[in-house]
Amino acid sequence: MSLVLLLSACGGSQPEGARLTVTVVGDATRQQGLAQRLVAEATQPTLVDRDGTGQIVPGLASSWRYVDDGRSLILRLRPARWSDDEPFAADDVVAAFRRAAQRREPTLARAGLEGATAILARRAPASRLGIFAPISRVVEIRLAVPSPLLLGWLAEPQLGIAKPSERPTLAQYTARGPVQRRLLRRRSLAATPTARPAEIVVSAGEDAATAVAEFLRGETDIVIGEGLAGLGEARSSNAAQSLRIDSVWGIYGYALNTSRPSLSDPRVRLAMAMAVDRPGLLQRFGIPAMAPVESMLPSGLAPASAPPSATGIAAAIATATTGRSTTAPAATTGGPANWSRMAPASRRTTAQSLMAAAGYTADHPLRLVLLLPPGRDHRTIAESIGVDWAAINVVLAVSEAAAGTIDQLVRRGDFDLAVIESSLAVADPAAALMRWHCGGAGPYCNRAFDAVLEAAVAAAPAEQPALIARAADLLAESPPMVPLFSPVRWALVGRNVDGWTPNAASSHPLARLAVSGRQ
């Protein structure tokens, strides 16, 4: 009997559950990249969570309800304790959100919290943020305007509830190790539906061929592509039957450096967008999840409403902003605003005319360099685009760089063109367009667009779609990028992993996956 009890005690000291090994094909050092996001989902608990299908489920808040016609959200916190055994309280949530405001976390403004826009612009202190703790286990979030997308933004790791130091914590996992290889260990010995694996190893690197080979040898359970890179290797390998593809909200395209003299001419940018044969490009891939995109808002994000009148736009801008023009600007390209409806041959002819008007001919072509991440998939696209652009007298060269390096070069304005794989976990069209706001990620600045987008963010939900549509039109008239197609996220998932479900949010919290003994 003593021996049985001893063996039981030894067995009970080991955490229940297996080790899950995950490799991300991407730049491990990229700020808010996929590898870092996967770790954050397990180590930065939020008020609400996403499950493996992308749906919102309870997190630190056990329930919630809207009041005041949707302008306030009341959340009841579940009983919990920090790792130092102190009780978790609503004041902890308020303090965490105010710290996020102090570091100017843009997710607060995207969520629509009252005061967030002014705080991020340094016009108000963090104490003015619309979050309160009326009693110890209740949090109230006040919104500038009602937002049906609030819960989605509250599930983002950037709004995780933590204290200034890493300890104590509410997280179910702790992490250690360099960003290239993070080891997550579950704090509890007992597995739960939201924390199944005892350990999770998240490695990252840009060598897709090696990652796929390791998967085939059974050395890793999951390989996830941060973007398109590596998809070709995964499809052509013996592991193709394990391939899963998410069609995510966003755009794959080429950002244009509008501070370059050649690209400051909107006629050139419009011609480059018009000249691309997107259906022909996607035929080379043969993936239904990749759909051609010709506007700044793909179909999954485009608002379903009629364009507003110029008077309506002016009124909205005047109400939402100060010191702005109250007239809707006209197109400045000299090209057709509805070029997406033109036949391919007419598009190419019009694009050639625009380039000629800008001074670029066969004898005097426009020479540009494209920054693209490692991977044959990106090169395949660039080669196809290069052929299309050669027909309008644009000569394209490529320069390969890590995704994080490309981000830095774009922020500094040190580029001609750069691959952009822009995706969102929340189907928020305003957030998708906010990238192009003056002072955003790159040199593009269009004050008329800014005014309409700011008006859209400040408008009531019923008025937002028309303003969003107009903001997208303003970008189309003076494009900051060449949109190409809807992005995808791919993964190789082992037969020993349960719980992986493709979804548009590409939500696959590693802690919710189960690892079995199957091979």
Short mmCIF file of C-alpha atoms in Angstrom, two decimals:
data_model
loop_
_atom_site.label_atom_id
_atom_site.label_comp_id
_atom_site.label_asym_id
_atom_site.label_seq_id
_atom_site.Cartn_x
_atom_site.Cartn_y
_atom_site.Cartn_z
CA MET A 1 0.00 0.00 0.00
CA SER A 2 2.85 2.38 0.83
CA LEU A 3 4.48 1.66 -2.54
CA VAL A 4 1.22 2.40 -4.39
CA LEU A 5 0.82 5.70 -2.58
CA LEU A 6 4.42 6.64 -3.35
CA LEU A 7 4.00 5.91 -7.06
CA SER A 8 0.76 7.88 -7.16
CA ALA A 9 2.44 10.88 -5.57
CA CYS A 10 5.29 10.77 -8.08
CA GLY A 11 2.88 10.53 -11.00
CA GLY A 12 0.81 13.41 -9.66
CA SER A 13 3.80 15.73 -9.66
CA GLN A 14 3.97 15.65 -13.47
CA PRO A 15 1.70 18.00 -15.45
CA GLU A 16 -1.09 16.28 -17.34
CA GLY A 17 -0.83 16.63 -21.12
CA ALA A 18 1.75 16.28 -23.86
CA ARG A 19 4.27 18.67 -25.40
CA LEU A 20 3.14 20.60 -28.50
CA THR A 21 5.89 21.74 -30.88
CA VAL A 22 5.15 24.51 -33.36
CA THR A 23 7.35 26.09 -36.03
CA VAL A 24 6.42 29.46 -37.56
CA VAL A 25 7.80 30.24 -41.02
CA GLY A 26 8.49 33.90 -40.49
CA ASP A 27 10.72 36.50 -38.89
CA ALA A 28 10.90 35.76 -35.15
CA THR A 29 12.04 39.30 -34.35
CA ARG A 30 9.19 40.99 -36.20
CA GLN A 31 7.27 43.26 -33.88
CA GLN A 32 3.82 41.75 -33.26
CA GLY A 33 4.63 38.96 -35.71
CA LEU A 34 2.85 35.63 -35.70
CA ALA A 35 5.34 33.82 -33.47
CA GLN A 36 5.11 36.53 -30.84
CA ARG A 37 1.33 36.60 -31.14
CA LEU A 38 1.01 32.85 -30.52
CA VAL A 39 3.08 33.20 -27.36
CA ALA A 40 1.12 36.26 -26.23
CA GLU A 41 -2.22 34.45 -26.62
CA ALA A 42 -1.09 31.93 -24.00
CA THR A 43 0.71 34.32 -21.66
CA GLN A 44 -1.36 37.53 -21.79
CA PRO A 45 -4.95 36.69 -20.73
CA THR A 46 -7.69 39.00 -21.95
CA LEU A 47 -11.19 39.88 -20.79
CA VAL A 48 -12.64 37.80 -23.63
CA ASP A 49 -10.98 35.10 -25.76
CA ARG A 50 -11.28 33.57 -29.20
CA ASP A 51 -11.73 29.86 -29.54
CA GLY A 52 -10.34 27.66 -32.30
CA THR A 53 -13.12 28.71 -34.69
CA GLY A 54 -12.58 32.44 -34.25
CA GLN A 55 -15.68 32.91 -32.06
CA ILE A 56 -15.67 35.14 -28.97
CA VAL A 57 -15.84 33.18 -25.70
CA PRO A 58 -15.42 34.14 -22.02
CA GLY A 59 -11.93 34.87 -20.77
CA LEU A 60 -11.20 36.72 -17.54
CA ALA A 61 -14.75 38.02 -17.85
CA SER A 62 -17.38 35.34 -17.36
CA SER A 63 -20.23 37.40 -18.87
CA TRP A 64 -21.01 40.79 -20.37
CA ARG A 65 -23.90 42.95 -21.53
CA TYR A 66 -24.35 46.25 -23.38
CA VAL A 67 -26.22 49.15 -21.76
CA ASP A 68 -26.93 52.80 -22.62
CA ASP A 69 -27.92 51.98 -26.23
CA GLY A 70 -24.64 50.18 -26.83
CA ARG A 71 -22.37 52.91 -25.50
CA SER A 72 -21.30 50.97 -22.40
CA LEU A 73 -20.23 47.38 -21.88
CA ILE A 74 -20.56 45.85 -18.41
CA LEU A 75 -18.33 42.83 -17.79
CA ARG A 76 -18.47 40.56 -14.75
CA LEU A 77 -15.09 39.08 -13.86
CA ARG A 78 -14.68 35.43 -12.97
CA PRO A 79 -13.10 34.58 -9.59
CA ALA A 80 -9.34 34.32 -10.07
CA ARG A 81 -6.09 34.88 -8.21
CA TRP A 82 -2.74 36.17 -9.30
CA SER A 83 0.17 33.77 -9.03
CA ASP A 84 1.13 35.42 -5.70
CA ASP A 85 -2.35 34.46 -4.40
CA GLU A 86 -3.69 38.02 -4.41
CA PRO A 87 -7.32 38.20 -5.65
CA PHE A 88 -7.93 39.47 -9.17
CA ALA A 89 -10.12 42.61 -9.11
CA ALA A 90 -11.63 45.15 -11.45
CA ASP A 91 -9.04 47.74 -10.41
CA ASP A 92 -6.40 45.49 -11.99
CA VAL A 93 -8.20 45.73 -15.34
CA VAL A 94 -8.45 49.51 -15.15
CA ALA A 95 -4.74 49.79 -14.31
CA ALA A 96 -3.76 47.46 -17.18
CA PHE A 97 -5.83 49.42 -19.73
CA ARG A 98 -4.40 52.73 -18.52
CA ARG A 99 -0.88 51.36 -18.95
CA ALA A 100 -1.86 50.38 -22.49
CA ALA A 101 -3.02 53.96 -23.02
CA GLN A 102 0.28 55.32 -21.68
CA ARG A 103 2.21 53.25 -24.22
CA ARG A 104 -0.21 54.54 -26.90
CA GLU A 105 -1.67 51.16 -27.80
CA PRO A 106 -3.71 51.72 -31.03
CA THR A 107 -6.01 48.79 -30.22
CA LEU A 108 -7.74 51.00 -27.64
CA ALA A 109 -8.78 53.45 -30.34
CA ARG A 110 -9.80 50.65 -32.71
CA ALA A 111 -11.97 49.24 -29.94
CA GLY A 112 -13.60 52.68 -29.67
CA LEU A 113 -12.98 53.37 -25.98
CA GLU A 114 -14.02 56.81 -24.87
CA GLY A 115 -11.04 59.15 -24.68
CA ALA A 116 -8.64 56.77 -26.46
CA THR A 117 -8.14 58.92 -29.55
CA ALA A 118 -7.28 62.02 -27.50
CA ILE A 119 -4.97 60.05 -25.21
CA LEU A 120 -3.09 58.48 -28.12
CA ALA A 121 -2.68 61.95 -29.63
CA ARG A 122 -1.30 63.15 -26.26
CA ARG A 123 -4.20 65.55 -25.82
CA ALA A 124 -5.47 63.89 -22.62
CA PRO A 125 -4.03 61.84 -19.73
CA ALA A 126 -4.51 58.05 -19.50
CA SER A 127 -6.87 58.60 -16.56
CA ARG A 128 -9.46 59.93 -19.06
CA LEU A 129 -9.79 56.51 -20.70
CA GLY A 130 -13.35 55.19 -20.61
CA ILE A 131 -12.85 52.24 -18.26
CA PHE A 132 -14.07 52.02 -14.67
CA ALA A 133 -14.36 49.61 -11.74
CA PRO A 134 -17.71 50.32 -10.02
CA ILE A 135 -17.28 47.26 -7.76
CA SER A 136 -14.54 44.69 -7.23
CA ARG A 137 -15.69 42.17 -9.84
CA VAL A 138 -17.38 44.43 -12.37
CA VAL A 139 -15.74 46.49 -15.13
CA GLU A 140 -17.48 49.13 -17.22
CA ILE A 141 -16.12 50.14 -20.62
CA ARG A 142 -17.54 53.31 -22.14
CA LEU A 143 -17.41 53.91 -25.88
CA ALA A 144 -17.21 57.07 -27.92
CA VAL A 145 -19.85 55.56 -30.23
CA PRO A 146 -21.51 52.12 -30.16
CA SER A 147 -19.28 49.48 -31.74
CA PRO A 148 -20.35 45.97 -32.77
CA LEU A 149 -16.65 45.08 -33.08
CA LEU A 150 -15.68 45.90 -29.49
CA LEU A 151 -15.51 42.30 -28.24
CA GLY A 152 -13.25 41.29 -31.10
CA TRP A 153 -10.74 43.98 -30.18
CA LEU A 154 -10.94 43.12 -26.47
CA ALA A 155 -9.72 39.62 -27.39
CA GLU A 156 -6.48 40.99 -28.87
CA PRO A 157 -3.33 40.17 -26.83
CA GLN A 158 -2.35 43.86 -26.84
CA LEU A 159 -5.16 44.36 -24.31
CA GLY A 160 -4.01 41.51 -22.09
CA ILE A 161 -4.35 41.95 -18.33
CA ALA A 162 -0.95 42.03 -16.66
CA LYS A 163 0.92 43.89 -13.95
CA PRO A 164 3.91 46.14 -14.69
CA SER A 165 6.35 43.29 -14.04
CA GLU A 166 6.04 39.78 -15.46
CA ARG A 167 5.29 38.46 -11.99
CA PRO A 168 2.75 37.93 -10.60
CA THR A 169 0.59 36.69 -13.48
CA LEU A 170 -2.90 35.48 -14.29
CA ALA A 171 -1.69 33.53 -17.32
CA GLN A 172 -2.06 29.79 -17.55
CA TYR A 173 1.40 29.53 -19.14
CA THR A 174 4.76 31.10 -18.44
CA ALA A 175 7.34 31.62 -21.18
CA ARG A 176 11.11 31.61 -21.29
CA GLY A 177 13.87 31.50 -23.89
CA PRO A 178 14.83 33.70 -26.87
CA VAL A 179 12.29 34.89 -29.41
CA GLN A 180 13.58 32.32 -31.91
CA ARG A 181 12.55 29.46 -29.57
CA ARG A 182 10.10 30.08 -26.74
CA LEU A 183 9.21 27.41 -24.22
CA LEU A 184 5.76 27.75 -22.62
CA ARG A 185 4.96 25.73 -19.51
CA ARG A 186 1.52 25.33 -18.02
CA ARG A 187 1.36 26.53 -14.43
CA SER A 188 -1.30 24.06 -13.33
CA LEU A 189 -0.69 20.33 -13.12
CA ALA A 190 -4.21 19.63 -14.40
CA ALA A 191 -5.12 20.22 -18.05
CA THR A 192 -8.26 22.22 -18.90
CA PRO A 193 -10.14 22.90 -22.16
CA THR A 194 -8.33 26.24 -22.42
CA ALA A 195 -4.87 24.95 -21.39
CA ARG A 196 -4.35 21.43 -22.69
CA PRO A 197 -0.64 20.94 -23.57
CA ALA A 198 1.72 20.68 -20.60
CA GLU A 199 4.40 22.41 -22.66
CA ILE A 200 4.37 24.37 -25.91
CA VAL A 201 7.52 25.08 -27.91
CA VAL A 202 7.21 27.93 -30.45
CA SER A 203 10.16 28.21 -32.85
CA ALA A 204 10.46 30.62 -35.75
CA GLY A 205 12.66 30.96 -38.81
CA GLU A 206 12.37 31.88 -42.48
CA ASP A 207 13.65 28.57 -43.89
CA ALA A 208 10.40 26.97 -45.09
CA ALA A 209 12.11 23.92 -46.65
CA THR A 210 13.74 22.97 -43.33
CA ALA A 211 10.49 23.47 -41.42
CA VAL A 212 8.57 21.22 -43.83
CA ALA A 213 11.32 18.57 -43.70
CA GLU A 214 11.20 18.56 -39.89
CA PHE A 215 7.43 18.11 -40.02
CA LEU A 216 7.81 15.14 -42.37
CA ARG A 217 10.29 13.55 -39.94
CA GLY A 218 7.84 14.01 -37.07
CA GLU A 219 10.11 16.48 -35.27
CA THR A 220 7.39 19.13 -35.03
CA ASP A 221 3.62 18.85 -34.68
CA ILE A 222 2.59 22.01 -36.57
CA VAL A 223 4.20 24.31 -39.11
CA ILE A 224 2.45 27.67 -39.64
CA GLY A 225 3.23 30.17 -42.37
CA GLU A 226 3.15 33.76 -41.16
CA GLY A 227 2.22 34.71 -44.71
CA LEU A 228 2.48 33.29 -48.18
CA ALA A 229 6.14 32.25 -47.93
CA GLY A 230 6.57 28.48 -47.73
CA LEU A 231 3.18 27.57 -49.15
CA GLY A 232 4.81 26.21 -52.30
CA GLU A 233 7.09 23.93 -50.29
CA ALA A 234 4.16 22.71 -48.22
CA ARG A 235 1.98 21.99 -51.27
CA SER A 236 4.70 20.11 -53.14
CA SER A 237 5.80 17.99 -50.18
CA ASN A 238 4.59 14.57 -49.08
CA ALA A 239 2.77 16.36 -46.27
CA ALA A 240 0.25 18.03 -48.58
CA GLN A 241 -2.58 15.97 -47.05
CA SER A 242 -1.88 17.77 -43.74
CA LEU A 243 -2.17 21.23 -45.32
CA ARG A 244 -4.75 23.65 -43.92
CA ILE A 245 -5.40 27.09 -45.44
CA ASP A 246 -7.19 30.06 -43.88
CA SER A 247 -8.49 32.86 -46.09
CA VAL A 248 -7.98 35.84 -43.81
CA TRP A 249 -9.26 39.43 -43.77
CA GLY A 250 -6.79 41.73 -45.46
CA ILE A 251 -4.77 42.43 -48.61
CA TYR A 252 -1.59 41.13 -50.18
CA GLY A 253 -0.03 43.83 -52.35
CA TYR A 254 2.85 46.20 -52.97
CA ALA A 255 3.18 49.39 -50.95
CA LEU A 256 4.35 52.39 -52.99
CA ASN A 257 6.75 55.00 -51.66
CA THR A 258 4.90 58.16 -52.57
CA SER A 259 7.81 60.29 -51.38
CA ARG A 260 9.84 59.13 -54.38
CA PRO A 261 9.52 61.67 -57.21
CA SER A 262 8.51 59.01 -59.75
CA LEU A 263 5.85 57.52 -57.46
CA SER A 264 4.52 60.82 -56.18
CA ASP A 265 2.56 61.08 -59.44
CA PRO A 266 -0.83 59.39 -58.84
CA ARG A 267 -1.09 58.66 -62.57
CA VAL A 268 1.88 56.31 -62.27
CA ARG A 269 0.47 54.55 -59.23
CA LEU A 270 -2.94 54.14 -60.84
CA ALA A 271 -1.40 52.79 -64.05
CA MET A 272 0.59 50.21 -62.07
CA ALA A 273 -2.57 49.05 -60.30
CA MET A 274 -4.53 48.84 -63.56
CA ALA A 275 -1.91 46.87 -65.49
CA VAL A 276 -1.87 43.75 -63.30
CA ASP A 277 -3.60 40.62 -64.58
CA ARG A 278 -4.83 39.34 -61.23
CA PRO A 279 -6.87 36.35 -62.50
CA GLY A 280 -3.89 35.19 -64.54
CA LEU A 281 -1.62 35.62 -61.53
CA LEU A 282 -3.85 33.52 -59.27
CA GLN A 283 -4.24 30.80 -61.89
CA ARG A 284 -0.60 29.96 -61.31
CA PHE A 285 -1.40 29.18 -57.67
CA GLY A 286 -4.74 27.43 -58.09
CA ILE A 287 -5.88 28.12 -54.51
CA PRO A 288 -9.58 29.06 -54.24
CA ALA A 289 -8.95 30.90 -50.96
CA MET A 290 -6.87 33.49 -52.83
CA ALA A 291 -9.27 35.94 -54.48
CA PRO A 292 -8.23 38.88 -56.68
CA VAL A 293 -8.42 42.29 -54.99
CA GLU A 294 -8.60 45.52 -56.99
CA SER A 295 -9.75 47.98 -54.33
CA MET A 296 -8.34 49.06 -50.98
CA LEU A 297 -11.06 47.02 -49.23
CA PRO A 298 -11.55 43.38 -50.29
CA SER A 299 -15.03 41.87 -50.38
CA GLY A 300 -14.85 40.55 -46.82
CA LEU A 301 -14.28 44.05 -45.46
CA ALA A 302 -16.02 46.30 -47.98
CA PRO A 303 -19.10 48.02 -46.51
CA ALA A 304 -22.43 47.16 -48.11
CA SER A 305 -23.92 50.59 -48.74
CA ALA A 306 -24.43 53.12 -51.49
CA PRO A 307 -21.79 55.85 -51.80
CA PRO A 308 -22.75 58.95 -49.82
CA SER A 309 -23.34 62.35 -51.34
CA ALA A 310 -20.68 65.03 -51.15
CA THR A 311 -23.01 67.02 -48.88
CA GLY A 312 -23.36 64.10 -46.51
CA ILE A 313 -19.62 63.61 -46.35
CA ALA A 314 -19.02 67.29 -45.70
CA ALA A 315 -21.54 67.30 -42.87
CA ALA A 316 -19.98 64.24 -41.25
CA ILE A 317 -16.48 65.68 -41.48
CA ALA A 318 -17.61 69.01 -40.07
CA THR A 319 -19.25 67.24 -37.14
CA ALA A 320 -16.38 64.86 -36.38
CA THR A 321 -13.35 67.05 -37.00
CA THR A 322 -12.19 70.64 -36.72
CA GLY A 323 -10.03 72.66 -39.02
CA ARG A 324 -10.74 70.33 -41.96
CA SER A 325 -12.00 70.98 -45.45
CA THR A 326 -15.73 70.35 -45.73
CA THR A 327 -15.78 69.55 -49.40
CA ALA A 328 -15.29 66.15 -50.93
CA PRO A 329 -12.12 66.30 -53.08
CA ALA A 330 -12.24 65.25 -56.68
CA ALA A 331 -10.03 62.59 -58.24
CA THR A 332 -6.51 63.77 -58.97
CA THR A 333 -5.23 61.00 -61.23
CA GLY A 334 -6.73 61.97 -64.54
CA GLY A 335 -7.67 58.29 -64.86
CA PRO A 336 -10.97 56.41 -64.59
CA ALA A 337 -12.32 55.93 -61.07
CA ASN A 338 -14.12 52.71 -62.07
CA TRP A 339 -11.25 51.02 -63.91
CA SER A 340 -12.05 47.65 -62.29
CA ARG A 341 -15.05 47.41 -64.63
CA MET A 342 -12.95 47.87 -67.77
CA ALA A 343 -11.94 45.01 -70.06
CA PRO A 344 -8.31 43.86 -69.60
CA ALA A 345 -7.21 45.23 -72.99
CA SER A 346 -8.76 48.62 -72.26
CA ARG A 347 -7.10 48.70 -68.85
CA ARG A 348 -3.67 48.10 -70.36
CA THR A 349 -4.18 50.74 -73.04
CA THR A 350 -5.31 53.28 -70.45
CA ALA A 351 -2.40 52.41 -68.18
CA GLN A 352 0.05 52.91 -71.04
CA SER A 353 -1.49 56.30 -71.75
CA LEU A 354 -1.18 57.34 -68.11
CA MET A 355 2.48 56.30 -68.01
CA ALA A 356 3.19 58.16 -71.26
CA ALA A 357 1.52 61.27 -69.87
CA ALA A 358 3.79 60.97 -66.83
CA GLY A 359 6.84 60.84 -69.15
CA TYR A 360 7.65 57.10 -69.16
CA THR A 361 8.09 55.38 -72.51
CA ALA A 362 9.95 52.39 -73.97
CA ASP A 363 13.00 54.62 -74.39
CA HIS A 364 12.62 56.08 -70.91
CA PRO A 365 11.14 53.39 -68.63
CA LEU A 366 10.47 53.71 -64.91
CA ARG A 367 12.93 51.55 -62.94
CA LEU A 368 11.85 50.36 -59.49
CA VAL A 369 13.12 47.97 -56.82
CA LEU A 370 10.73 45.75 -54.90
CA LEU A 371 11.54 44.62 -51.35
CA LEU A 372 10.20 41.14 -50.76
CA PRO A 373 10.59 38.57 -47.97
CA PRO A 374 12.42 35.28 -48.56
CA GLY A 375 10.48 32.55 -50.33
CA ARG A 376 9.86 31.35 -53.85
CA ASP A 377 6.14 32.19 -53.57
CA HIS A 378 6.88 35.92 -53.30
CA ARG A 379 9.32 35.68 -56.22
CA THR A 380 6.78 33.87 -58.38
CA ILE A 381 4.32 36.72 -57.88
CA ALA A 382 6.97 39.38 -58.52
CA GLU A 383 7.98 37.70 -61.79
CA SER A 384 4.37 37.71 -63.01
CA ILE A 385 3.86 41.34 -61.97
CA GLY A 386 7.12 42.28 -63.67
CA VAL A 387 5.83 40.94 -66.99
CA ASP A 388 2.59 42.94 -66.66
CA TRP A 389 4.45 46.12 -65.78
CA ALA A 390 6.98 45.76 -68.59
CA ALA A 391 4.05 46.28 -70.96
CA ILE A 392 3.54 49.78 -69.50
CA ASN A 393 7.26 50.62 -69.41
CA VAL A 394 7.99 49.79 -65.77
CA VAL A 395 11.17 47.76 -65.19
CA LEU A 396 11.05 45.83 -61.90
CA ALA A 397 14.02 44.52 -59.92
CA VAL A 398 13.75 42.67 -56.58
CA SER A 399 15.73 42.80 -53.36
CA GLU A 400 15.18 40.15 -50.69
CA ALA A 401 15.08 41.08 -46.99
CA ALA A 402 13.63 39.72 -43.74
CA ALA A 403 10.06 40.81 -43.08
CA GLY A 404 11.11 42.76 -39.98
CA THR A 405 13.77 44.59 -41.98
CA ILE A 406 11.20 45.48 -44.64
CA ASP A 407 8.94 46.92 -41.93
CA GLN A 408 11.78 49.15 -40.73
CA LEU A 409 12.66 50.33 -44.24
CA VAL A 410 9.02 51.17 -44.96
CA ARG A 411 8.71 53.16 -41.74
CA ARG A 412 11.85 55.12 -42.68
CA GLY A 413 10.67 55.64 -46.25
CA ASP A 414 13.78 53.91 -47.60
CA PHE A 415 12.20 51.87 -50.41
CA ASP A 416 10.50 52.02 -53.80
CA LEU A 417 8.01 49.19 -53.41
CA ALA A 418 7.55 46.65 -50.61
CA VAL A 419 5.48 43.51 -50.16
CA ILE A 420 2.62 44.09 -47.73
CA GLU A 421 0.71 41.16 -46.25
CA SER A 422 -1.85 43.04 -44.22
CA SER A 423 -4.30 40.92 -42.24
CA LEU A 424 -6.67 41.47 -39.33
CA ALA A 425 -8.19 39.20 -36.71
CA VAL A 426 -11.20 41.55 -36.58
CA ALA A 427 -13.26 42.30 -39.69
CA ASP A 428 -12.90 46.04 -39.19
CA PRO A 429 -12.69 48.06 -42.45
CA ALA A 430 -11.70 51.25 -40.63
CA ALA A 431 -8.74 49.48 -39.03
CA ALA A 432 -7.71 48.11 -42.43
CA LEU A 433 -7.67 51.62 -43.88
CA MET A 434 -6.01 53.22 -40.85
CA ARG A 435 -2.64 51.92 -42.04
CA TRP A 436 -2.67 54.71 -44.63
CA HIS A 437 -3.47 57.50 -42.19
CA CYS A 438 -0.86 60.27 -42.20
CA GLY A 439 1.90 59.31 -39.80
CA GLY A 440 1.13 55.61 -40.18
CA ALA A 441 3.41 52.86 -41.48
CA GLY A 442 5.11 54.72 -44.32
CA PRO A 443 5.35 58.10 -46.06
CA TYR A 444 1.86 58.16 -47.63
CA CYS A 445 -0.26 61.11 -46.52
CA ASN A 446 -3.65 62.13 -47.92
CA ARG A 447 -5.35 64.73 -45.72
CA ALA A 448 -8.69 64.42 -47.50
CA PHE A 449 -8.67 60.68 -46.86
CA ASP A 450 -7.72 61.27 -43.20
CA ALA A 451 -10.67 63.60 -42.70
CA VAL A 452 -13.21 61.13 -44.09
CA LEU A 453 -11.73 58.16 -42.21
CA GLU A 454 -11.72 60.08 -38.93
CA ALA A 455 -15.33 61.03 -39.56
CA ALA A 456 -16.17 57.38 -40.18
CA VAL A 457 -14.56 56.28 -36.91
CA ALA A 458 -16.49 58.94 -34.99
CA ALA A 459 -19.81 58.29 -36.74
CA ALA A 460 -22.72 56.18 -35.54
CA PRO A 461 -22.72 52.58 -36.85
CA ALA A 462 -25.48 53.29 -39.37
CA GLU A 463 -23.46 56.14 -40.92
CA GLN A 464 -20.08 54.42 -41.00
CA PRO A 465 -20.41 52.22 -44.12
CA ALA A 466 -20.97 55.15 -46.49
CA LEU A 467 -18.04 57.08 -45.04
CA ILE A 468 -15.79 54.02 -45.15
CA ALA A 469 -16.71 53.53 -48.81
CA ARG A 470 -15.83 57.14 -49.58
CA ALA A 471 -12.50 56.87 -47.73
CA ALA A 472 -11.65 53.78 -49.79
CA ASP A 473 -12.57 55.66 -52.98
CA LEU A 474 -10.18 58.47 -52.04
CA LEU A 475 -7.37 55.93 -51.68
CA ALA A 476 -8.28 54.38 -55.04
CA GLU A 477 -8.01 57.79 -56.72
CA SER A 478 -4.51 58.30 -55.32
CA PRO A 479 -3.42 54.77 -54.39
CA PRO A 480 -0.76 54.12 -51.72
CA MET A 481 -0.34 50.52 -52.84
CA VAL A 482 -1.07 48.06 -55.62
CA PRO A 483 -3.59 45.57 -54.16
CA LEU A 484 -3.28 42.08 -55.61
CA PHE A 485 -5.27 39.42 -53.77
CA SER A 486 -6.68 38.33 -50.43
CA PRO A 487 -3.97 36.90 -48.18
CA VAL A 488 -3.93 33.36 -46.83
CA ARG A 489 -2.34 31.69 -43.85
CA TRP A 490 -1.29 28.08 -44.27
CA ALA A 491 -0.37 25.37 -41.82
CA LEU A 492 0.76 21.76 -41.78
CA VAL A 493 -1.09 20.08 -38.91
CA GLY A 494 -0.06 16.65 -37.69
CA ARG A 495 -2.53 13.79 -37.30
CA ASN A 496 -1.73 13.82 -33.58
CA VAL A 497 -3.21 17.33 -33.16
CA ASP A 498 -6.93 17.81 -32.46
CA GLY A 499 -8.91 21.05 -32.55
CA TRP A 500 -7.57 22.85 -35.63
CA THR A 501 -10.43 24.52 -37.56
CA PRO A 502 -9.78 26.94 -40.49
CA ASN A 503 -11.46 30.32 -39.98
CA ALA A 504 -11.28 33.88 -41.34
CA ALA A 505 -9.78 35.23 -38.11
CA SER A 506 -7.01 32.60 -38.40
CA SER A 507 -7.59 31.95 -34.71
CA HIS A 508 -5.77 28.84 -33.52
CA PRO A 509 -4.87 29.34 -29.84
CA LEU A 510 -2.19 26.75 -29.17
CA ALA A 511 -3.33 26.23 -25.59
CA ARG A 512 -6.71 24.96 -26.82
CA LEU A 513 -5.22 22.25 -29.07
CA ALA A 514 -4.96 18.67 -27.89
CA VAL A 515 -2.00 16.41 -28.66
CA SER A 516 -2.70 12.69 -28.89
CA GLY A 517 -0.49 9.67 -29.45
CA ARG A 518 -1.40 9.35 -33.14
CA GLN A 519 1.34 9.76 -35.75
#
